[in-house]
Amino acid sequence: DTAVSQTPKYLVTQMGNDKSIKCEQNLGHDTMYWYKQDSKKFLKIMFSYNNKELIINETVPNRFSPKSPDKAHLNLHINSLELGDSAVYFCASSHFRGAGGNEKLFFGSGTQLSVL
Amino acid sequence: KNQVEQSPQSLIILEGKNCTLQCNYTVSPFSNLRWYKQDTGRGPVSLTIMTFSENTKSNGRYTATLDADTKQSSLHITASQLSDSASYICVVGGTGTASKLTFGTGTRLQVTL
């Protein structure tokens, strides 16, 4: 039973295409996230949703659009893909991180996106 | 600017040996410090989470320490095993309703025979 699952695992596409990555968690968490890990292995938050509501929206091109149909799902749609979008994208979830933010994050296994 | 720096960048040790990984941070205001293990091709997995008032926390052969005054943390791995080969990422959390995490770039540990 995978706690946080994301699909696809690998995504190879041409520049200019539109693609989506799906994420689902079965942990009953309120909050879900998208992180981007670059070639230097540096993880950076992109978006965070709490109960379908956007709570963190970092400086990310508006070609990236998250969608949360319910609190167990957070999908990431990317328009007009560029070479620089190549990275590993991780979905994660936690109980709501209120003041203090001590809740443990559970990560999916990542989606390796390669834009050619 | 909030930053988390880890050292060394990479480390090779023999199976059975101990090692210590370092983390220095400049995140303010500080809420918590976490250590994650990331196997190749997998997502990070939480090892420990420490708040301001905690200065040590263990998880099996992993022991994390925190000195909030000097803003330093270490992760000590005892009696290393081949399965410990992974990247170890130090992550610092700030305070606030939508508190953000600042990630270090990790220490790549390789345990060999």
mmCIF file of C-alpha atoms in Angstrom:
data_model
loop_
_atom_site.group_PDB
_atom_site.id
_atom_site.type_symbol
_atom_site.label_atom_id
_atom_site.label_comp_id
_atom_site.label_asym_id
_atom_site.label_seq_id
_atom_site.Cartn_x
_atom_site.Cartn_y
_atom_site.Cartn_z
ATOM 1 C CA ASP A 1 0.000 0.000 0.000
ATOM 2 C CA THR A 2 1.761 3.105 -1.259
ATOM 3 C CA ALA A 3 1.050 6.067 1.031
ATOM 4 C CA VAL A 4 1.817 8.808 -1.500
ATOM 5 C CA SER A 5 1.737 7.689 -5.100
ATOM 6 C CA GLN A 6 2.491 9.750 -8.150
ATOM 7 C CA THR A 7 2.326 8.926 -11.824
ATOM 8 C CA PRO A 8 4.036 8.667 -14.148
ATOM 9 C CA LYS A 9 7.447 7.685 -12.753
ATOM 10 C CA TYR A 10 9.191 8.893 -15.911
ATOM 11 C CA LEU A 11 8.007 11.481 -18.413
ATOM 12 C CA VAL A 12 9.930 12.295 -21.581
ATOM 13 C CA THR A 13 8.445 14.935 -23.844
ATOM 14 C CA GLN A 14 9.230 17.592 -26.408
ATOM 15 C CA MET A 15 9.526 21.294 -25.730
ATOM 16 C CA GLY A 16 6.247 23.114 -26.066
ATOM 17 C CA ASN A 17 4.074 20.160 -25.061
ATOM 18 C CA ASP A 18 1.584 20.160 -22.172
ATOM 19 C CA LYS A 19 1.802 17.401 -19.585
ATOM 20 C CA SER A 20 0.288 16.425 -16.247
ATOM 21 C CA ILE A 21 1.582 14.577 -13.198
ATOM 22 C CA LYS A 22 -0.911 13.006 -10.826
ATOM 23 C CA CYS A 23 -0.581 12.490 -7.084
ATOM 24 C CA GLU A 24 -2.742 10.678 -4.587
ATOM 25 C CA GLN A 25 -2.314 10.029 -0.870
ATOM 26 C CA ASN A 26 -4.173 7.500 1.249
ATOM 27 C CA LEU A 27 -2.928 8.751 4.616
ATOM 28 C CA GLY A 28 -5.916 10.943 5.374
ATOM 29 C CA HIS A 29 -3.710 14.050 5.381
ATOM 30 C CA ASP A 30 -5.083 17.550 4.948
ATOM 31 C CA THR A 31 -2.125 19.096 3.187
ATOM 32 C CA MET A 32 -0.373 18.216 -0.048
ATOM 33 C CA TYR A 33 2.665 19.690 -1.760
ATOM 34 C CA TRP A 34 4.627 19.772 -4.965
ATOM 35 C CA TYR A 35 8.398 20.028 -4.777
ATOM 36 C CA LYS A 36 10.948 20.337 -7.559
ATOM 37 C CA GLN A 37 14.387 18.711 -7.217
ATOM 38 C CA ASP A 38 16.948 20.092 -9.617
ATOM 39 C CA SER A 39 20.116 18.492 -10.961
ATOM 40 C CA LYS A 40 22.001 19.532 -7.817
ATOM 41 C CA LYS A 41 19.493 17.574 -5.728
ATOM 42 C CA PHE A 42 18.123 20.760 -4.197
ATOM 43 C CA LEU A 43 14.458 20.426 -3.205
ATOM 44 C CA LYS A 44 12.290 23.501 -3.481
ATOM 45 C CA ILE A 45 8.612 23.970 -2.650
ATOM 46 C CA MET A 46 6.364 24.902 -5.533
ATOM 47 C CA PHE A 47 2.842 24.669 -4.159
ATOM 48 C CA SER A 48 0.989 23.618 -1.048
ATOM 49 C CA TYR A 49 -2.717 22.889 -0.712
ATOM 50 C CA ASN A 50 -4.658 22.442 2.506
ATOM 51 C CA ASN A 51 -8.041 20.804 2.075
ATOM 52 C CA LYS A 52 -8.185 21.836 -1.588
ATOM 53 C CA GLU A 53 -7.187 25.418 -0.802
ATOM 54 C CA LEU A 54 -3.924 26.893 -2.080
ATOM 55 C CA ILE A 55 -1.772 28.044 0.864
ATOM 56 C CA ILE A 56 1.721 28.255 -0.598
ATOM 57 C CA ASN A 57 2.433 29.431 -4.102
ATOM 58 C CA GLU A 58 6.112 30.081 -4.631
ATOM 59 C CA THR A 59 7.565 32.018 -7.506
ATOM 60 C CA VAL A 60 6.755 29.493 -10.168
ATOM 61 C CA PRO A 61 5.966 30.293 -13.818
ATOM 62 C CA ASN A 62 2.227 30.384 -14.408
ATOM 63 C CA ARG A 63 2.731 27.572 -16.915
ATOM 64 C CA PHE A 64 2.559 25.387 -13.814
ATOM 65 C CA SER A 65 -0.964 24.957 -12.516
ATOM 66 C CA PRO A 66 -1.828 22.698 -9.588
ATOM 67 C CA LYS A 67 -5.309 21.272 -9.207
ATOM 68 C CA SER A 68 -6.751 19.613 -6.132
ATOM 69 C CA PRO A 69 -10.103 17.937 -6.839
ATOM 70 C CA ASP A 70 -10.221 16.670 -3.243
ATOM 71 C CA LYS A 71 -7.856 16.597 -0.300
ATOM 72 C CA ALA A 72 -6.453 13.215 -1.303
ATOM 73 C CA HIS A 73 -5.360 14.356 -4.751
ATOM 74 C CA LEU A 74 -3.074 17.081 -6.034
ATOM 75 C CA ASN A 75 -2.230 17.085 -9.714
ATOM 76 C CA LEU A 76 0.293 19.275 -11.500
ATOM 77 C CA HIS A 77 -0.292 20.466 -15.031
ATOM 78 C CA ILE A 78 2.516 22.066 -16.991
ATOM 79 C CA ASN A 79 1.893 24.037 -20.179
ATOM 80 C CA SER A 80 4.396 24.825 -22.918
ATOM 81 C CA LEU A 81 7.195 22.759 -21.422
ATOM 82 C CA GLU A 82 10.702 24.233 -21.555
ATOM 83 C CA LEU A 83 14.136 22.639 -21.297
ATOM 84 C CA GLY A 84 14.604 24.160 -17.835
ATOM 85 C CA ASP A 85 11.582 22.283 -16.539
ATOM 86 C CA SER A 86 13.591 19.068 -16.637
ATOM 87 C CA ALA A 87 13.846 17.894 -13.024
ATOM 88 C CA VAL A 88 12.379 15.408 -10.591
ATOM 89 C CA TYR A 89 9.023 16.485 -9.201
ATOM 90 C CA PHE A 90 7.964 15.170 -5.822
ATOM 91 C CA CYS A 91 4.519 15.137 -4.348
ATOM 92 C CA ALA A 92 4.239 15.078 -0.558
ATOM 93 C CA SER A 93 1.576 15.185 2.113
ATOM 94 C CA SER A 94 1.230 15.899 5.828
ATOM 95 C CA HIS A 95 -1.320 16.743 8.449
ATOM 96 C CA PHE A 96 -1.963 20.469 8.366
ATOM 97 C CA ARG A 97 1.173 22.388 9.211
ATOM 98 C CA GLY A 98 -0.079 25.080 11.474
ATOM 99 C CA ALA A 99 2.123 27.323 13.566
ATOM 100 C CA GLY A 100 5.347 25.480 14.224
ATOM 101 C CA GLY A 101 5.007 23.163 11.267
ATOM 102 C CA ASN A 102 6.289 20.058 13.006
ATOM 103 C CA GLU A 103 4.214 17.594 11.069
ATOM 104 C CA LYS A 104 6.118 14.889 9.239
ATOM 105 C CA LEU A 105 6.174 15.057 5.461
ATOM 106 C CA PHE A 106 5.571 11.908 3.438
ATOM 107 C CA PHE A 107 6.973 12.006 -0.075
ATOM 108 C CA GLY A 108 6.051 10.146 -3.219
ATOM 109 C CA SER A 109 8.783 8.433 -5.201
ATOM 110 C CA GLY A 110 9.080 11.242 -7.721
ATOM 111 C CA THR A 111 8.431 11.871 -11.397
ATOM 112 C CA GLN A 112 11.519 12.372 -13.520
ATOM 113 C CA LEU A 113 10.601 14.848 -16.242
ATOM 114 C CA SER A 114 12.909 15.173 -19.235
ATOM 115 C CA VAL A 115 12.137 17.870 -21.770
ATOM 116 C CA LEU A 116 13.916 17.402 -25.093
ATOM 117 C CA LYS B 1 18.131 34.788 3.323
ATOM 118 C CA ASN B 2 17.235 31.399 4.821
ATOM 119 C CA GLN B 3 19.911 28.848 4.040
ATOM 120 C CA VAL B 4 20.872 25.330 5.043
ATOM 121 C CA GLU B 5 24.398 24.130 4.366
ATOM 122 C CA GLN B 6 25.578 20.572 4.745
ATOM 123 C CA SER B 7 28.984 18.987 4.900
ATOM 124 C CA PRO B 8 30.627 16.995 3.621
ATOM 125 C CA GLN B 9 29.087 16.954 0.157
ATOM 126 C CA SER B 10 29.898 13.266 -0.138
ATOM 127 C CA LEU B 11 31.395 10.578 2.055
ATOM 128 C CA ILE B 12 32.599 7.019 1.579
ATOM 129 C CA ILE B 13 32.944 4.746 4.604
ATOM 130 C CA LEU B 14 33.464 1.059 5.254
ATOM 131 C CA GLU B 15 30.587 -1.060 6.444
ATOM 132 C CA GLY B 16 30.442 -1.196 10.214
ATOM 133 C CA LYS B 17 32.077 2.190 10.721
ATOM 134 C CA ASN B 18 30.419 5.233 12.267
ATOM 135 C CA CYS B 19 30.078 8.616 10.610
ATOM 136 C CA THR B 20 28.771 12.095 11.374
ATOM 137 C CA LEU B 21 27.137 14.481 8.945
ATOM 138 C CA GLN B 22 26.941 18.209 9.617
ATOM 139 C CA CYS B 23 24.289 20.836 9.015
ATOM 140 C CA ASN B 24 24.486 24.607 9.582
ATOM 141 C CA TYR B 25 21.483 26.835 9.074
ATOM 142 C CA THR B 26 20.532 30.492 9.057
ATOM 143 C CA VAL B 27 16.745 30.038 9.043
ATOM 144 C CA SER B 28 14.885 32.519 11.202
ATOM 145 C CA PRO B 29 12.537 32.339 12.991
ATOM 146 C CA PHE B 30 13.340 28.721 13.705
ATOM 147 C CA SER B 31 10.718 26.067 14.412
ATOM 148 C CA ASN B 32 12.180 22.639 13.773
ATOM 149 C CA LEU B 33 15.007 20.737 12.148
ATOM 150 C CA ARG B 34 14.579 17.486 10.268
ATOM 151 C CA TRP B 35 16.831 14.893 8.773
ATOM 152 C CA TYR B 36 15.665 12.920 5.754
ATOM 153 C CA LYS B 37 17.159 9.925 3.979
ATOM 154 C CA GLN B 38 16.748 9.781 0.226
ATOM 155 C CA ASP B 39 17.581 6.572 -1.601
ATOM 156 C CA THR B 40 18.425 6.843 -5.290
ATOM 157 C CA GLY B 41 15.266 7.132 -7.343
ATOM 158 C CA ARG B 42 13.035 7.484 -4.299
ATOM 159 C CA GLY B 43 11.474 10.278 -2.314
ATOM 160 C CA PRO B 44 12.955 11.497 0.987
ATOM 161 C CA VAL B 45 11.959 9.602 4.119
ATOM 162 C CA SER B 46 11.875 11.293 7.505
ATOM 163 C CA LEU B 47 14.444 10.121 10.063
ATOM 164 C CA THR B 48 14.084 12.668 12.878
ATOM 165 C CA ILE B 49 12.310 15.913 13.672
ATOM 166 C CA MET B 50 13.581 18.156 16.485
ATOM 167 C CA THR B 51 12.074 21.319 17.869
ATOM 168 C CA PHE B 52 13.857 24.203 19.528
ATOM 169 C CA SER B 53 13.785 22.583 22.971
ATOM 170 C CA GLU B 54 15.200 19.226 21.879
ATOM 171 C CA ASN B 55 18.920 18.729 21.534
ATOM 172 C CA THR B 56 19.036 15.065 20.604
ATOM 173 C CA LYS B 57 16.771 12.499 18.998
ATOM 174 C CA SER B 58 17.423 8.931 17.963
ATOM 175 C CA ASN B 59 15.881 6.637 15.403
ATOM 176 C CA GLY B 60 17.587 3.253 15.569
ATOM 177 C CA ARG B 61 21.206 3.673 14.504
ATOM 178 C CA TYR B 62 20.595 7.308 13.587
ATOM 179 C CA THR B 63 21.108 10.007 16.237
ATOM 180 C CA ALA B 64 20.532 13.668 15.471
ATOM 181 C CA THR B 65 21.740 16.519 17.651
ATOM 182 C CA LEU B 66 20.705 20.145 17.608
ATOM 183 C CA ASP B 67 22.415 23.223 19.002
ATOM 184 C CA ALA B 68 19.929 26.053 18.451
ATOM 185 C CA ASP B 69 22.385 28.619 19.834
ATOM 186 C CA THR B 70 25.043 27.942 17.225
ATOM 187 C CA LYS B 71 22.442 26.865 14.628
ATOM 188 C CA GLN B 72 24.126 23.565 14.001
ATOM 189 C CA SER B 73 22.927 20.006 13.772
ATOM 190 C CA SER B 74 24.612 16.691 13.206
ATOM 191 C CA LEU B 75 23.438 13.245 12.185
ATOM 192 C CA HIS B 76 25.463 10.375 13.586
ATOM 193 C CA ILE B 77 25.160 6.952 12.003
ATOM 194 C CA THR B 78 26.372 4.040 14.089
ATOM 195 C CA ALA B 79 27.636 0.721 12.735
ATOM 196 C CA SER B 80 26.864 1.623 9.142
ATOM 197 C CA GLN B 81 25.266 -0.863 6.776
ATOM 198 C CA LEU B 82 25.264 -1.074 3.005
ATOM 199 C CA SER B 83 21.615 -0.001 3.054
ATOM 200 C CA ASP B 84 22.637 3.307 4.628
ATOM 201 C CA SER B 85 24.026 4.357 1.241
ATOM 202 C CA ALA B 86 21.827 7.312 0.321
ATOM 203 C CA SER B 87 21.621 11.086 0.424
ATOM 204 C CA TYR B 88 20.921 12.624 3.811
ATOM 205 C CA ILE B 89 19.117 15.915 3.702
ATOM 206 C CA CYS B 90 18.910 18.461 6.517
ATOM 207 C CA VAL B 91 15.707 20.505 6.461
ATOM 208 C CA VAL B 92 14.814 23.471 8.652
ATOM 209 C CA GLY B 93 11.274 24.664 9.259
ATOM 210 C CA GLY B 94 10.215 28.205 10.074
ATOM 211 C CA THR B 95 7.146 29.327 11.976
ATOM 212 C CA GLY B 96 3.790 30.542 10.749
ATOM 213 C CA THR B 97 0.546 29.184 9.410
ATOM 214 C CA ALA B 98 2.023 28.214 6.064
ATOM 215 C CA SER B 99 5.472 27.612 7.412
ATOM 216 C CA LYS B 100 8.010 26.720 4.799
ATOM 217 C CA LEU B 101 10.854 24.278 4.874
ATOM 218 C CA THR B 102 14.350 25.149 3.729
ATOM 219 C CA PHE B 103 16.258 22.189 2.343
ATOM 220 C CA GLY B 104 19.977 21.546 2.303
ATOM 221 C CA THR B 105 21.482 19.949 -0.779
ATOM 222 C CA GLY B 106 22.358 16.804 1.126
ATOM 223 C CA THR B 107 25.353 14.634 1.905
ATOM 224 C CA ARG B 108 25.801 11.665 -0.383
ATOM 225 C CA LEU B 109 26.900 8.687 1.750
ATOM 226 C CA GLN B 110 28.306 5.534 0.245
ATOM 227 C CA VAL B 111 28.917 2.525 2.478
ATOM 228 C CA THR B 112 31.270 -0.059 0.984
ATOM 229 C CA LEU B 113 32.542 -3.509 1.889
#
